[in-house]
Tab-separated table of C-alpha atoms and ligand atoms in Angstrom:
chain	number	residue	atom	x	y	z
A	1	UNK	CA	0.000	0.000	0.000
A	2	UNK	CA	1.130	3.534	-0.634
A	3	UNK	CA	0.769	5.392	2.598
A	4	UNK	CA	-0.744	8.811	2.709
A	5	UNK	CA	0.178	10.745	5.792
A	6	UNK	CA	-1.867	13.574	7.238
A	7	UNK	CA	-0.575	17.151	7.074
A	8	UNK	CA	0.078	16.964	10.805
A	9	UNK	CA	2.099	13.713	10.419
A	10	UNK	CA	4.112	15.278	7.578
A	11	UNK	CA	4.808	18.304	9.761
A	12	UNK	CA	6.002	15.995	12.576
A	13	UNK	CA	8.363	14.284	10.101
A	14	UNK	CA	9.763	17.630	8.898
A	15	UNK	CA	10.224	18.789	12.484
A	16	UNK	CA	12.175	15.604	13.272
A	17	UNK	CA	14.282	15.903	10.129
A	18	UNK	CA	15.216	19.493	11.001
A	19	UNK	CA	16.110	18.542	14.565
A	20	UNK	CA	18.134	15.459	13.571
A	21	UNK	CA	19.968	17.480	10.919
A	22	UNK	CA	20.874	20.207	13.407
A	23	UNK	CA	21.704	17.965	16.359
A	24	UNK	CA	23.117	14.682	15.078
A	25	UNK	CA	26.625	13.739	16.187
A	26	UNK	CA	29.207	15.035	13.757
A	27	UNK	CA	31.317	11.829	13.878
A	28	UNK	CA	30.471	8.153	14.554
A	29	UNK	CA	30.407	7.421	18.297
A	30	UNK	CA	32.794	4.894	19.861
A	31	UNK	CA	31.184	1.637	21.061
A	32	UNK	CA	29.596	2.200	24.478
A	33	UNK	CA	31.826	-0.376	26.221
A	34	UNK	CA	34.607	2.141	26.927
A	35	UNK	CA	34.481	5.195	29.164
A	36	UNK	CA	34.739	7.606	26.242
A	37	UNK	CA	32.192	5.697	24.159
A	38	UNK	CA	29.739	5.525	27.053
A	39	UNK	CA	30.098	9.262	27.696
A	40	UNK	CA	29.474	10.028	23.998
A	41	UNK	CA	26.342	7.850	23.930
A	42	UNK	CA	25.066	9.359	27.202
A	43	UNK	CA	25.521	12.854	25.776
A	44	UNK	CA	23.474	11.894	22.691
A	45	UNK	CA	20.765	10.292	24.850
A	46	UNK	CA	20.585	13.396	27.037
A	47	UNK	CA	20.169	15.589	23.980
A	48	UNK	CA	17.341	13.409	22.629
A	49	UNK	CA	15.636	13.349	26.007
A	50	UNK	CA	15.845	17.113	26.512
A	51	UNK	CA	14.155	17.605	23.125
A	52	UNK	CA	11.377	15.115	24.013
A	53	UNK	CA	12.638	12.655	21.405
A	54	UNK	CA	13.731	9.790	23.703
A	55	UNK	CA	10.559	7.757	23.039
A	56	UNK	CA	7.746	9.800	21.462
A	57	UNK	CA	5.281	6.896	21.759
A	58	UNK	CA	5.466	6.750	25.562
A	59	UNK	CA	2.774	8.471	27.636
A	60	UNK	CA	3.396	12.073	28.651
A	61	UNK	CA	3.045	11.111	32.363
A	62	UNK	CA	6.352	9.212	32.204
A	63	UNK	CA	8.156	11.645	29.903
A	64	UNK	CA	7.096	10.643	26.367
A	65	UNK	CA	5.068	12.693	23.884
A	66	UNK	CA	2.039	10.398	23.998
A	67	UNK	CA	2.406	9.957	20.219
A	68	UNK	CA	0.414	7.222	18.439
A	69	UNK	CA	1.830	4.191	16.569
A	70	UNK	CA	2.077	6.053	13.232
A	71	UNK	CA	4.030	8.957	14.718
A	72	UNK	CA	6.331	6.451	16.437
A	73	UNK	CA	6.870	4.708	13.072
A	74	UNK	CA	7.699	8.036	11.427
A	75	UNK	CA	10.202	8.683	14.215
A	76	UNK	CA	11.757	5.195	13.756
A	77	UNK	CA	11.984	5.738	9.989
A	78	UNK	CA	13.721	9.103	10.289
A	79	UNK	CA	16.025	7.889	13.065
A	80	UNK	CA	17.120	5.028	10.776
A	81	UNK	CA	17.356	7.219	7.662
A	82	UNK	CA	19.678	9.681	9.423
A	83	UNK	CA	21.816	6.700	10.549
A	84	UNK	CA	21.810	7.984	14.112
A	85	UNK	CA	23.601	6.101	16.928
A	86	UNK	CA	22.143	2.819	18.127
A	87	UNK	CA	20.101	3.569	21.255
A	88	UNK	CA	21.997	2.894	24.443
A	89	UNK	CA	18.845	1.831	26.269
A	90	UNK	CA	17.310	-0.033	23.329
A	91	UNK	CA	16.115	-3.049	25.323
A	92	UNK	CA	14.459	-0.828	27.901
A	93	UNK	CA	12.928	1.431	25.271
A	94	UNK	CA	11.695	-1.210	22.826
A	95	UNK	CA	10.514	-3.995	25.136
A	96	UNK	CA	11.395	-3.700	28.868
A	97	UNK	CA	9.714	-0.341	29.483
A	98	UNK	CA	6.703	-0.961	27.216
A	99	UNK	CA	6.115	-4.268	29.064
A	100	UNK	CA	5.941	-2.305	32.325
A	101	UNK	CA	3.538	0.086	30.575
A	102	UNK	CA	1.367	-2.863	29.536
A	103	UNK	CA	1.404	-4.899	32.770
A	104	UNK	CA	2.870	-2.748	35.557
A	105	UNK	CA	1.003	-0.650	38.099
A	106	UNK	CA	0.960	3.132	37.791
A	107	UNK	CA	3.275	3.284	40.803
A	108	UNK	CA	5.773	0.956	39.062
A	109	UNK	CA	5.602	3.010	35.873
A	110	UNK	CA	6.257	6.246	37.774
A	111	UNK	CA	9.089	4.631	39.766
A	112	UNK	CA	11.077	3.142	36.890
A	113	UNK	CA	10.225	4.671	33.552
A	114	UNK	CA	11.414	8.314	33.834
A	115	UNK	CA	14.989	7.159	34.699
A	116	UNK	CA	14.909	4.673	31.847
A	117	UNK	CA	13.796	7.338	29.407
A	118	UNK	CA	16.469	9.816	30.496
A	119	UNK	CA	19.012	6.953	30.339
A	120	UNK	CA	20.052	7.536	33.943
A	121	UNK	CA	19.468	3.801	34.296
A	122	UNK	CA	20.250	1.433	31.445
A	123	UNK	CA	18.107	-1.701	31.259
A	124	UNK	CA	19.096	-5.182	30.119
A	125	UNK	CA	17.144	-8.379	29.511
A	126	UNK	CA	17.693	-11.425	31.737
A	127	UNK	CA	15.854	-14.270	30.059
A	128	UNK	CA	18.463	-16.736	28.675
A	129	UNK	CA	20.361	-19.163	30.901
A	130	UNK	CA	22.881	-21.935	30.164
A	131	UNK	CA	19.991	-24.476	30.010
A	132	UNK	CA	17.294	-22.125	28.771
A	133	UNK	CA	17.534	-20.492	25.344
A	134	UNK	CA	14.925	-21.594	22.816
A	135	UNK	CA	13.278	-23.556	25.612
A	136	UNK	CA	12.969	-20.464	27.777
A	137	UNK	CA	10.506	-22.011	30.232
A	138	UNK	CA	13.296	-24.399	31.273
A	139	UNK	CA	14.978	-21.598	33.217
A	140	UNK	CA	16.353	-22.412	36.658
A	141	UNK	CA	17.038	-19.091	38.356
A	142	UNK	CA	14.864	-19.217	41.459
A	143	UNK	CA	13.237	-16.409	43.411
A	144	UNK	CA	12.022	-17.649	46.791
A	145	UNK	CA	9.273	-15.591	48.425
A	146	UNK	CA	10.203	-14.605	51.997
A	147	UNK	CA	7.637	-12.185	53.408
A	148	UNK	CA	7.700	-9.111	51.178
A	149	UNK	CA	11.032	-10.044	49.592
A	150	UNK	CA	12.187	-12.326	46.769
A	151	UNK	CA	15.525	-14.106	47.303
A	152	UNK	CA	17.100	-14.735	43.906
A	153	UNK	CA	19.689	-17.441	43.142
A	154	UNK	CA	20.969	-18.587	39.763
A	155	UNK	CA	22.557	-17.377	36.554
A	156	UNK	CA	21.640	-15.524	33.370
A	157	UNK	CA	23.740	-15.548	30.224
A	158	UNK	CA	24.122	-13.684	26.908
A	159	UNK	CA	22.991	-10.544	28.720
A	160	UNK	CA	23.531	-7.856	26.078
A	161	UNK	CA	24.893	-4.642	27.616
A	162	UNK	CA	25.106	-6.421	30.983
A	163	UNK	CA	28.404	-4.645	31.691
A	164	UNK	CA	26.899	-1.156	31.433
A	165	UNK	CA	23.350	-1.831	32.643
A	166	UNK	CA	21.914	-0.790	36.004
A	167	UNK	CA	18.577	-2.612	35.858
A	168	UNK	CA	17.556	-6.038	34.569
A	169	UNK	CA	14.082	-7.186	33.595
A	170	UNK	CA	14.255	-10.887	34.288
A	171	UNK	CA	12.177	-14.013	34.182
A	172	UNK	CA	12.669	-16.108	37.346
A	173	UNK	CA	11.111	-19.226	38.855
A	174	UNK	CA	8.944	-18.340	41.842
A	175	UNK	CA	7.095	-21.666	42.134
A	176	UNK	CA	9.354	-24.681	41.511
A	177	UNK	CA	6.408	-27.097	42.083
A	178	UNK	CA	4.204	-25.649	39.302
A	179	UNK	CA	4.320	-26.853	35.646
A	180	UNK	CA	7.294	-25.143	34.012
A	181	UNK	CA	5.414	-22.320	32.256
A	182	UNK	CA	3.246	-21.533	35.270
A	183	UNK	CA	5.748	-20.961	38.079
A	184	UNK	CA	7.574	-17.986	36.548
A	185	UNK	CA	7.511	-14.287	37.429
A	186	UNK	CA	8.684	-11.168	35.555
A	187	UNK	CA	10.759	-9.058	37.898
A	188	UNK	CA	12.774	-5.821	37.818
A	189	UNK	CA	16.174	-6.188	39.517
A	190	UNK	CA	18.798	-3.599	40.462
A	191	UNK	CA	22.170	-4.907	39.278
A	192	UNK	CA	23.891	-2.930	42.042
A	193	UNK	CA	22.167	-5.097	44.718
A	194	UNK	CA	24.459	-7.138	47.016
A	195	UNK	CA	24.947	-10.693	45.670
A	196	UNK	CA	24.896	-9.751	41.960
A	197	UNK	CA	28.069	-10.528	40.017
A	198	UNK	CA	28.404	-9.399	36.393
A	199	UNK	CA	31.126	-11.223	34.435
A	200	UNK	CA	31.875	-9.666	31.030
A	201	UNK	CA	31.928	-11.962	27.983
A	202	UNK	CA	34.506	-10.435	25.655
A	203	UNK	CA	33.865	-11.151	21.962
A	204	UNK	CA	36.376	-11.589	19.154
A	205	UNK	CA	36.288	-7.881	18.286
A	206	UNK	CA	37.402	-7.055	21.839
A	207	UNK	CA	34.149	-5.520	23.121
A	208	UNK	CA	32.276	-6.964	26.076
A	209	UNK	CA	28.869	-6.653	24.477
A	210	UNK	CA	27.539	-9.526	26.604
A	211	UNK	CA	27.795	-10.595	30.224
A	212	UNK	CA	26.968	-13.545	32.412
A	213	UNK	CA	25.110	-12.419	35.507
A	214	UNK	CA	25.202	-14.490	38.712
A	215	UNK	CA	22.795	-14.098	41.653
A	216	UNK	CA	23.569	-15.300	45.170
A	217	UNK	CA	20.818	-14.634	47.723
A	218	UNK	CA	19.946	-11.344	46.032
A	219	UNK	CA	17.072	-9.625	47.834
A	220	UNK	CA	14.484	-7.970	45.626
A	221	UNK	CA	11.300	-6.300	46.950
A	222	UNK	CA	8.244	-8.400	46.107
A	223	UNK	CA	6.680	-5.182	44.773
A	224	UNK	CA	9.190	-5.372	41.868
A	225	UNK	CA	7.195	-8.228	40.308
A	226	UNK	CA	5.439	-6.947	37.159
A	227	UNK	CA	1.990	-8.478	36.714
A	228	UNK	CA	0.771	-11.175	39.110
A	229	UNK	CA	3.245	-13.486	40.874
A	230	UNK	CA	3.692	-16.734	38.887
A	231	UNK	CA	2.142	-15.160	35.779
A	232	UNK	CA	5.494	-14.125	34.302
A	233	UNK	CA	5.212	-16.292	31.189
A	234	UNK	CA	2.264	-14.205	29.993
A	235	UNK	CA	4.083	-10.940	30.806
A	236	UNK	CA	7.249	-12.197	29.050
A	237	UNK	CA	5.204	-12.914	25.896
A	238	UNK	CA	4.444	-9.181	25.656
A	239	UNK	CA	8.145	-8.412	26.011
A	240	UNK	CA	9.120	-10.986	23.350
A	241	UNK	CA	6.443	-9.798	20.936
A	242	UNK	CA	7.667	-6.208	21.264
A	243	UNK	CA	11.279	-7.326	20.811
A	244	UNK	CA	10.403	-9.294	17.657
A	245	UNK	CA	8.093	-6.678	16.224
A	246	UNK	CA	8.579	-3.616	14.064
A	247	UNK	CA	9.690	-0.961	16.523
A	248	UNK	CA	13.159	-0.047	15.299
A	249	UNK	CA	12.882	1.323	11.785
A	250	UNK	CA	14.130	-1.991	10.421
A	251	UNK	CA	12.152	-1.567	7.193
A	252	UNK	CA	14.030	1.689	6.513
A	253	UNK	CA	17.409	0.091	7.294
A	254	UNK	CA	16.676	-2.856	4.983
A	255	UNK	CA	15.533	-0.530	2.214
A	256	UNK	CA	18.742	1.512	2.538
A	257	UNK	CA	20.847	-1.673	2.544
A	258	UNK	CA	19.139	-2.953	-0.598
A	259	UNK	CA	19.666	0.452	-2.285
A	260	UNK	CA	23.397	0.241	-1.471
A	261	UNK	CA	23.429	-3.279	-2.877
A	262	UNK	CA	21.674	-2.078	-6.030
A	263	UNK	CA	24.407	0.539	-6.552
A	264	UNK	CA	27.093	-2.106	-6.094
A	265	UNK	CA	25.391	-4.498	-8.525
A	266	UNK	CA	25.136	-1.662	-11.081
A	267	UNK	CA	28.835	-0.937	-10.746
A	268	UNK	CA	30.244	-4.422	-10.361
A	269	UNK	CA	27.810	-7.031	-11.628
A	270	UNK	CA	25.548	-5.368	-14.207
A	271	UNK	CA	26.189	-8.234	-16.670
A	272	UNK	CA	25.660	-11.022	-14.170
A	273	UNK	CA	22.149	-12.411	-14.818
A	274	UNK	CA	22.215	-14.435	-11.560
A	275	UNK	CA	23.124	-11.379	-9.472
A	276	UNK	CA	20.377	-9.329	-11.144
A	277	UNK	CA	17.821	-12.038	-10.492
A	278	UNK	CA	18.796	-12.349	-6.829
A	279	UNK	CA	18.732	-8.556	-6.488
A	280	UNK	CA	15.215	-8.490	-7.942
A	281	UNK	CA	14.069	-11.076	-5.404
A	282	UNK	CA	15.689	-9.152	-2.541
A	283	UNK	CA	14.054	-5.895	-3.616
A	284	UNK	CA	10.668	-7.657	-3.723
A	285	UNK	CA	11.191	-9.167	-0.248
A	286	UNK	CA	12.242	-5.812	1.149
A	287	UNK	CA	9.177	-4.152	-0.345
A	288	UNK	CA	6.953	-6.895	1.113
A	289	UNK	CA	8.618	-6.427	4.498
A	290	UNK	CA	7.946	-2.698	4.361
A	291	UNK	CA	4.269	-3.427	3.668
A	292	UNK	CA	4.194	-5.846	6.607
A	293	UNK	CA	5.590	-3.062	8.812
A	294	UNK	CA	2.766	-0.739	7.747
A	295	UNK	CA	0.237	-3.522	8.411
A	296	UNK	CA	1.815	-4.119	11.824
A	297	UNK	CA	1.684	-0.387	12.664
A	298	UNK	CA	-1.966	-0.348	11.660
A	299	UNK	CA	-2.635	-3.350	13.945
A	300	UNK	CA	-0.812	-1.690	16.857
A	301	UNK	CA	-2.755	1.558	16.283
A	302	UNK	CA	-6.020	-0.438	16.357
A	303	UNK	CA	-4.860	-2.580	19.326
A	304	UNK	CA	-5.301	-5.857	17.420
A	305	UNK	CA	-3.827	-8.806	19.391
A	306	UNK	CA	-0.405	-9.942	18.193
A	307	UNK	CA	-1.473	-13.446	16.921
A	308	UNK	CA	2.153	-14.410	16.140
A	309	UNK	CA	2.425	-11.429	13.748
A	310	UNK	CA	5.656	-10.342	15.465
A	311	UNK	CA	7.155	-13.799	14.807
A	312	UNK	CA	6.480	-13.378	11.072
A	313	UNK	CA	8.088	-9.929	11.212
A	314	UNK	CA	11.140	-11.265	13.092
A	315	UNK	CA	11.498	-14.242	10.742
A	316	UNK	CA	11.401	-12.056	7.644
A	317	UNK	CA	13.751	-9.260	8.731
A	318	UNK	CA	16.348	-11.730	9.997
A	319	UNK	CA	16.251	-13.710	6.731
A	320	UNK	CA	16.276	-10.631	4.470
A	321	UNK	CA	19.137	-9.086	6.435
A	322	UNK	CA	21.232	-12.250	6.093
A	323	UNK	CA	20.417	-12.523	2.377
A	324	UNK	CA	21.374	-8.883	1.687
A	325	UNK	CA	24.696	-9.330	3.490
A	326	UNK	CA	25.460	-12.560	1.648
A	327	UNK	CA	24.684	-10.961	-1.689
A	328	UNK	CA	26.831	-7.966	-0.781
A	329	UNK	CA	29.755	-10.276	-0.102
A	330	UNK	CA	29.148	-12.166	-3.358
A	331	UNK	CA	29.030	-8.954	-5.412
A	332	UNK	CA	31.943	-7.212	-3.742
A	333	UNK	CA	34.176	-10.287	-3.834
A	334	UNK	CA	37.644	-9.550	-2.408
A	335	UNK	CA	36.659	-5.943	-1.571
A	336	UNK	CA	34.359	-7.341	1.107
A	337	UNK	CA	37.389	-8.720	2.951
A	338	UNK	CA	38.631	-5.200	3.669
A	339	UNK	CA	37.474	-4.568	7.237
A	340	UNK	CA	35.833	-1.202	6.701
A	341	UNK	CA	35.287	-0.924	3.001
A	342	UNK	CA	35.247	2.647	1.712
A	343	UNK	CA	32.933	3.329	-1.211
A	344	UNK	CA	33.386	5.782	-4.108
A	345	UNK	CA	31.884	8.613	-2.086
A	346	UNK	CA	34.278	7.919	0.765
A	347	UNK	CA	31.489	6.420	2.871
A	348	UNK	CA	32.387	3.855	5.476
A	349	UNK	CA	30.356	0.706	4.967
A	350	UNK	CA	31.710	-1.280	7.952
A	351	UNK	CA	31.037	-4.447	5.932
A	352	UNK	CA	32.639	-6.979	8.213
A	353	UNK	CA	30.967	-5.640	11.324
A	354	UNK	CA	27.507	-5.499	9.853
A	355	UNK	CA	27.899	-8.903	8.188
A	356	UNK	CA	28.850	-10.710	11.387
A	357	UNK	CA	26.412	-8.821	13.572
A	358	UNK	CA	23.715	-9.458	10.985
A	359	UNK	CA	24.213	-13.216	11.340
A	360	UNK	CA	23.256	-12.965	15.005
A	361	UNK	CA	19.863	-11.627	13.924
A	362	UNK	CA	18.801	-15.205	13.185
A	363	UNK	CA	19.480	-16.137	16.823
A	364	UNK	CA	18.639	-13.273	19.206
A	365	UNK	CA	15.037	-12.483	20.114
A	366	UNK	CA	14.326	-16.164	19.416
A	367	UNK	CA	15.913	-18.119	16.567
A	368	UNK	CA	14.525	-18.447	13.063
A	369	UNK	CA	13.539	-22.083	13.721
A	370	UNK	CA	11.608	-21.085	16.838
A	371	UNK	CA	9.733	-18.336	14.959
A	372	UNK	CA	8.773	-20.940	12.337
A	373	UNK	CA	7.507	-23.240	15.093
A	374	UNK	CA	5.432	-20.411	16.592
A	375	UNK	CA	3.886	-19.488	13.239
A	376	UNK	CA	3.201	-23.160	12.415
A	377	UNK	CA	1.706	-24.084	15.773
A	378	UNK	CA	-0.018	-20.920	16.994
A	379	UNK	CA	-1.042	-19.224	13.738
A	380	UNK	CA	-1.574	-22.131	11.346
A	381	UNK	CA	-2.647	-24.628	14.021
A	382	UNK	CA	-0.351	-27.343	12.677
A	383	UNK	CA	0.355	-30.258	15.034
A	384	UNK	CA	3.472	-30.038	17.222
A	385	UNK	CA	6.256	-32.435	16.404
A	386	UNK	CA	6.234	-35.159	19.073
A	387	UNK	CA	9.046	-34.523	21.570
A	388	UNK	CA	11.148	-37.474	22.798
B	401	FAD	C1	23.558	-11.074	19.701
B	401	FAD	C2	22.755	-11.776	20.762
B	401	FAD	C3	22.225	-11.038	21.820
B	401	FAD	C4	21.508	-11.685	22.828
B	401	FAD	N1	21.056	-10.924	23.886
B	401	FAD	C5	20.361	-11.519	24.871
B	401	FAD	C6	19.911	-10.749	26.005
B	401	FAD	O1	20.171	-9.549	26.102
B	401	FAD	N2	19.214	-11.368	26.978
B	401	FAD	C7	18.892	-12.694	26.909
B	401	FAD	O2	18.211	-13.186	27.793
B	401	FAD	N3	19.336	-13.477	25.860
B	401	FAD	C8	20.057	-12.916	24.856
B	401	FAD	N4	20.519	-13.663	23.795
B	401	FAD	C9	20.312	-15.120	23.813
B	401	FAD	C10	19.280	-15.586	22.789
B	401	FAD	O3	17.981	-15.265	23.201
B	401	FAD	C11	19.475	-17.115	22.635
B	401	FAD	O4	20.775	-17.314	22.083
B	401	FAD	C12	18.438	-17.730	21.719
B	401	FAD	O5	17.167	-17.695	22.321
B	401	FAD	C13	18.796	-19.201	21.373
B	401	FAD	O6	19.062	-19.923	22.523
B	401	FAD	P1	20.406	-20.780	22.671
B	401	FAD	O7	21.564	-19.908	22.304
B	401	FAD	O8	20.398	-21.398	24.021
B	401	FAD	O9	20.318	-21.906	21.544
B	401	FAD	P2	19.504	-23.267	21.638
B	401	FAD	O10	18.168	-23.023	22.233
B	401	FAD	O11	20.384	-24.295	22.296
B	401	FAD	O12	19.323	-23.643	20.114
B	401	FAD	C14	20.382	-24.174	19.308
B	401	FAD	C15	19.836	-24.414	17.909
B	401	FAD	O13	18.771	-25.382	17.950
B	401	FAD	C16	17.585	-24.861	17.355
B	401	FAD	N5	16.415	-25.307	18.125
B	401	FAD	C17	16.287	-25.330	19.472
B	401	FAD	N6	15.068	-25.788	19.822
B	401	FAD	C18	14.411	-26.047	18.661
B	401	FAD	C19	13.100	-26.535	18.357
B	401	FAD	N7	12.218	-26.822	19.316
B	401	FAD	N8	12.758	-26.667	17.050
B	401	FAD	C20	13.642	-26.358	16.044
B	401	FAD	N9	14.902	-25.910	16.291
B	401	FAD	C21	15.270	-25.744	17.575
B	401	FAD	C22	17.725	-23.337	17.470
B	401	FAD	O14	16.985	-22.688	16.458
B	401	FAD	C23	19.231	-23.148	17.271
B	401	FAD	O15	19.543	-23.137	15.895
B	401	FAD	C24	21.269	-13.083	22.781
B	401	FAD	C25	21.796	-13.826	21.703
B	401	FAD	C26	22.540	-13.191	20.721
B	401	FAD	C27	23.104	-14.008	19.602
């Protein structure tokens, strides 16, 4: 569908464009895992927040603009188009905070969300454990109820931004006797609490983008449980659906990536019928993905239940992203081996970084296979494969 925006929506877009143009960082920021990089990102976050552009879709009572789903999509599109820095608090902004908005009490929202929005506290996600990835309900971190306190013991892993985060939204087992999906709770934990140990996981590129987080008798107020006690699986579904959904301008990023690829094919592979055919397919997929994003925004605006729609979205963007990167490598050939390939216009493409990070897109937020299972079982009603 060709979207027609209202005059007011167009004005909002122009306002954003003018502000981004005038305020965007003049040079790429360092990764946030060093003191200088963290300071640069914090400065950018502060600037966004002061202008009211930290999360336009959040309610005004907690510091947002109360903008609707379409305005938020316009914001995500322009943020992506201007290639602005990756948000430091992305997990809090895209899924942690909105889950508290959906299931938390007003008191919880007032207590946690303003600091998240201003980036005074960075949030991370504590779902995965050594024995609980795809099978998330297998998690073993326990939270024993003692009066008005939870006593947490166990371990989380693959905690993105765990080394710089202050707050974790975690799924923990509060009733070990209940069936595995029913004894879980969704809880907000301060990582500076006694008994929390964050061990950085340093990756090949030298950054500690992940951490393992260990809990030994960590005391958390019972009032930090979001939603009812032992109903965390349902609350976590909201968080996962938001994480898998459309909220990051991905359609704009994919469109820009496919435009770059088109330029490269024109320059380097214009006579290669196979490359042209694959490019055509990728352009069609990207267009279809963009349409799915508009459909998703329309559903969010009309408060239609998710119905596995976010799993389709996640499945498609992860696959298209991988395919674009693979085609880029095929077209560029040896040039792709240069770590930060510089194009004709002097632009830095960061090929190796985006290629490798792109591969992870088929794993995080639930792997491609798991999204297929969800679509097959929950949307199409196909029978589950018998488990041994
Ligand atoms: C970049 C990145 C960032 C991450 N950040 C976070 C984070 O911040 N917080 C957090 O909690 N977690 C995070 N994760 C962890 C992520 O959620 C898990 O890696 C993911 O859910 C897969 O779990 P696993 O690694 O244990 O793999 P496994 O579950 O062991 O799966 C291994 C393989 O088996 C396949 N498989 C498993 N079960 C099935 C099945 N039933 N049917 C078909 N195939 C199946 C999977 O698709 C996969 O290919 C991150 C991961 C990555 C890569």
